[in-house]
CSV table of C-alpha atoms in Angstrom, one decimal:
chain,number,residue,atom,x,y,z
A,1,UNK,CA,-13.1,17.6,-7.5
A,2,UNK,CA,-12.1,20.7,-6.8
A,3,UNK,CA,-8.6,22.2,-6.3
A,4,UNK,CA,-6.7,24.4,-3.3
A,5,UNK,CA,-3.5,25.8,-3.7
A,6,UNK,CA,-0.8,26.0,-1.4
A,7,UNK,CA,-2.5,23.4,1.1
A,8,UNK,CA,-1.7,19.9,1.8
A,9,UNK,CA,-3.2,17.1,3.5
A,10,UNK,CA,-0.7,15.9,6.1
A,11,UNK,CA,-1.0,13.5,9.3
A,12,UNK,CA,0.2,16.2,11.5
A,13,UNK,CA,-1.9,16.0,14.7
A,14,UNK,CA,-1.0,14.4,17.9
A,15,UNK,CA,-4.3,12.4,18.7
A,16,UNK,CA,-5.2,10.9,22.2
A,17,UNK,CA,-8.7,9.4,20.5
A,18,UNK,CA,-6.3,7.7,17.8
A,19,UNK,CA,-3.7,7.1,20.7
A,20,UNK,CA,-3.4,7.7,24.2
A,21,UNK,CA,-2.4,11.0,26.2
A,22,UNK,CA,0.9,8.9,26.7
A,23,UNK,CA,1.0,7.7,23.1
A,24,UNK,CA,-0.6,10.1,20.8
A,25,UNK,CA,-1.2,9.1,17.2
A,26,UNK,CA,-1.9,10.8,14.1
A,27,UNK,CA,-4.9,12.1,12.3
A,28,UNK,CA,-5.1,14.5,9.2
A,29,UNK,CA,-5.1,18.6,8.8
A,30,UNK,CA,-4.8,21.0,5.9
A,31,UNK,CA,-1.1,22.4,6.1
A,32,UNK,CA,0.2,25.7,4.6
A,33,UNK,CA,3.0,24.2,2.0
A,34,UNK,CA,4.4,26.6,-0.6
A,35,UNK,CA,4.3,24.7,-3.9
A,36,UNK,CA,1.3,21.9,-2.9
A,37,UNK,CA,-2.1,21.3,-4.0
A,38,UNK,CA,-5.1,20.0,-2.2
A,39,UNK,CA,-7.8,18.0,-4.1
A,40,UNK,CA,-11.0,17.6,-2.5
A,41,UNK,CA,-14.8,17.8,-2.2
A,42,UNK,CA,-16.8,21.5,-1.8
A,43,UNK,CA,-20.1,21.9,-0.4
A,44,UNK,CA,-22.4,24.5,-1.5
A,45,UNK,CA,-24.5,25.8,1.3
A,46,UNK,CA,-27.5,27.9,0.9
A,47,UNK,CA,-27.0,31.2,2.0
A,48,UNK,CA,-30.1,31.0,4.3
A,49,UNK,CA,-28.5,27.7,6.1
A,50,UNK,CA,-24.6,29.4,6.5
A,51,UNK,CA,-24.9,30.8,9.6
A,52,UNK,CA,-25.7,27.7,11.4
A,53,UNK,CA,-23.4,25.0,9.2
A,54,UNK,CA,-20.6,27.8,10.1
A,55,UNK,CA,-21.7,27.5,13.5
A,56,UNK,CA,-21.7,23.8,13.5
A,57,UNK,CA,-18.4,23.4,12.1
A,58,UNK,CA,-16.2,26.1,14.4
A,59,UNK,CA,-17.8,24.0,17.1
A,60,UNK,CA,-16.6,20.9,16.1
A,61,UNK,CA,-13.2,22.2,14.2
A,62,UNK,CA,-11.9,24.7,16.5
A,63,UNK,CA,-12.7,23.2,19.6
A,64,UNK,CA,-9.4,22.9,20.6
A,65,UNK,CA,-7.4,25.4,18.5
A,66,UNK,CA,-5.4,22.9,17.0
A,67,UNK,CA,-7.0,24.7,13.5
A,68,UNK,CA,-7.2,27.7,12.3
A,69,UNK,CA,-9.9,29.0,10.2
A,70,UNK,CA,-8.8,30.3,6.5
A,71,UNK,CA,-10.8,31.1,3.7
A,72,UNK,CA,-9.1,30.4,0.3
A,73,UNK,CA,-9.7,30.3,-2.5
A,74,UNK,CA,-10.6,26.9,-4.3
A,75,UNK,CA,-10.5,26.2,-8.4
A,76,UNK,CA,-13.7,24.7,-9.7
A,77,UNK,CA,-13.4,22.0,-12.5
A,78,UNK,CA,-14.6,24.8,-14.9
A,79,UNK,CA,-12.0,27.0,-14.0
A,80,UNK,CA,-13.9,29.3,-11.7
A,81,UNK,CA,-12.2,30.3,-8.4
A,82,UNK,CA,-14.8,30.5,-5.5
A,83,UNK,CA,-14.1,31.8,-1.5
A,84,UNK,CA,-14.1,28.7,0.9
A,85,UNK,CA,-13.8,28.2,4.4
A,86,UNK,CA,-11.2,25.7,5.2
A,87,UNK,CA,-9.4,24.2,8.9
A,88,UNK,CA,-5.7,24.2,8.3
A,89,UNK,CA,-3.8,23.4,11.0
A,90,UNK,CA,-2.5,25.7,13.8
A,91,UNK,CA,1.3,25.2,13.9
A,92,UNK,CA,2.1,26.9,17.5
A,93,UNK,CA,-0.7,24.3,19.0
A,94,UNK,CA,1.0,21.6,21.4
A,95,UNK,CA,-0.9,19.0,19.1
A,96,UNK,CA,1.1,20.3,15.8
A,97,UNK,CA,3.6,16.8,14.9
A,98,UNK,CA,5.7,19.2,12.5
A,99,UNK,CA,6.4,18.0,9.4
A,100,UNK,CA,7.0,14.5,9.6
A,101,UNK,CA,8.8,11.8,7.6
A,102,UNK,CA,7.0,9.1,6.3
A,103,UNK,CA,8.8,6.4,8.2
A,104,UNK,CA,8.1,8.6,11.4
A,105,UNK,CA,4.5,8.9,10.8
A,106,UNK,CA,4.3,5.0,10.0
A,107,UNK,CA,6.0,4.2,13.0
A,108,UNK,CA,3.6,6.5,15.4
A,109,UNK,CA,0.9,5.3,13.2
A,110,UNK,CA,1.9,1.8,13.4
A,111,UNK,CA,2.1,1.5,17.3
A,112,UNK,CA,-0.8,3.9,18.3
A,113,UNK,CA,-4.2,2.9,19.6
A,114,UNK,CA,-6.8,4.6,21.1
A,115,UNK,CA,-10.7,4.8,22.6
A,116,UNK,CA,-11.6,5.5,19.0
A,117,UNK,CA,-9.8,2.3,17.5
A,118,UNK,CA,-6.4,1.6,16.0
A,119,UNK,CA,-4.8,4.4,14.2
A,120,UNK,CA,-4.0,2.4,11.0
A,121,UNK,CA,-7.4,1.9,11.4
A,122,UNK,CA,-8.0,5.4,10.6
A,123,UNK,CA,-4.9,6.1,7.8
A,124,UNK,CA,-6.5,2.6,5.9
A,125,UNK,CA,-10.0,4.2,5.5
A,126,UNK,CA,-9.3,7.8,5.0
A,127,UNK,CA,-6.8,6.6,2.1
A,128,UNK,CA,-9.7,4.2,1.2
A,129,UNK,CA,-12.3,7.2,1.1
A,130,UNK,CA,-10.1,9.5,-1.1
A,131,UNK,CA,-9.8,6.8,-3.9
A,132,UNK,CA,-13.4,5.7,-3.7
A,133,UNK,CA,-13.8,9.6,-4.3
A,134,UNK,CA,-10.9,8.8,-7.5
A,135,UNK,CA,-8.9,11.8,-5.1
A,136,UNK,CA,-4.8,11.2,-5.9
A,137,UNK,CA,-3.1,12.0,-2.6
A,138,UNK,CA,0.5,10.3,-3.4
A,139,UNK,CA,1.9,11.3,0.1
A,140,UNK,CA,-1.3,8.9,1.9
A,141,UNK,CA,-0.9,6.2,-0.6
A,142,UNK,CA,3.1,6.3,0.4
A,143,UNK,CA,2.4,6.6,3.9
A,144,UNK,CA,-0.3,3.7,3.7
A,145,UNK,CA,1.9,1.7,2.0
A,146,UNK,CA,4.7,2.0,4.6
A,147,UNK,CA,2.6,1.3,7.3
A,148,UNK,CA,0.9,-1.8,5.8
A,149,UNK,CA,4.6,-3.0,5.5
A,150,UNK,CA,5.3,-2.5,8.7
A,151,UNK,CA,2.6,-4.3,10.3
A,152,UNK,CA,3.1,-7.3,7.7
């Protein structure tokens, strides 16, 4: 694991494919927070492959503009700090939720479906992935929680 300063997972994009246009729900960016952490996974990519995996990924991650791309810096288990290219979100994009409570984001979660499933659906096996991965997020375990009380 691997560690990003200043970054925080959040559920703070409106979603038609975990919702509907109407009734948008949430999915997961990388937010600029002052004081946070991120913990995650880094890939290393061969420098004779980075022109097409950096091609491949601002296809699929800034189709919309709903993220930004940032290199950060990102502290290695042994201490080293390494450049990475990261997708935080774009807060001036119509999809940006804004920082949401946890009850809010429950409740969208909660009562949002879309062409790509149910967004609990989602939220259950994203905060599933991240502790098979032994990744601490508190704020999804909270916010999974919450929701998993809400739908009984």
């Amino acid at each position: 694991l691997h560690r990003v300063d200043r970054r925080q997972r959040q559920m703070c994009i409106r979603d038609s494919y975990r919702g509907t246009p109407e009734k948008r729900g949430l999915v997961l960016a990388l937010d600029k927070v002052k004081g946070s952490k991120c913990d995650g996974l880094l890939f290393k990519v061969k420098a004779k492959n980075s022109d097409s995996v950096l091609s491949y990924l601002r296809k699929r991650e800034l189709i919309s503009d709903a993220y930004l791309e940032d290199i950060v810096n990102v502290k290695l288990n042994s201490g080293s700090i390494v450049k990475a290219y990261t997708y935080v979100v774009n807060r001036d994009h119509e999809q940006y939720a804004g920082l949401l409570s946890i009850e809010e984001q429950a409740s969208i979660i909660n009562s949002a479906k879309g062409s790509k499933g149910h967004n609990t659906e989602y939220l259950y096996n994203v905060t599933r992935c991240l502790r098979d991965l032994d990744i601490k997020d508190l704020e999804l375990e909270k916010l999974t929680a919450k929701t998993l009380k809400i739908t009984g």
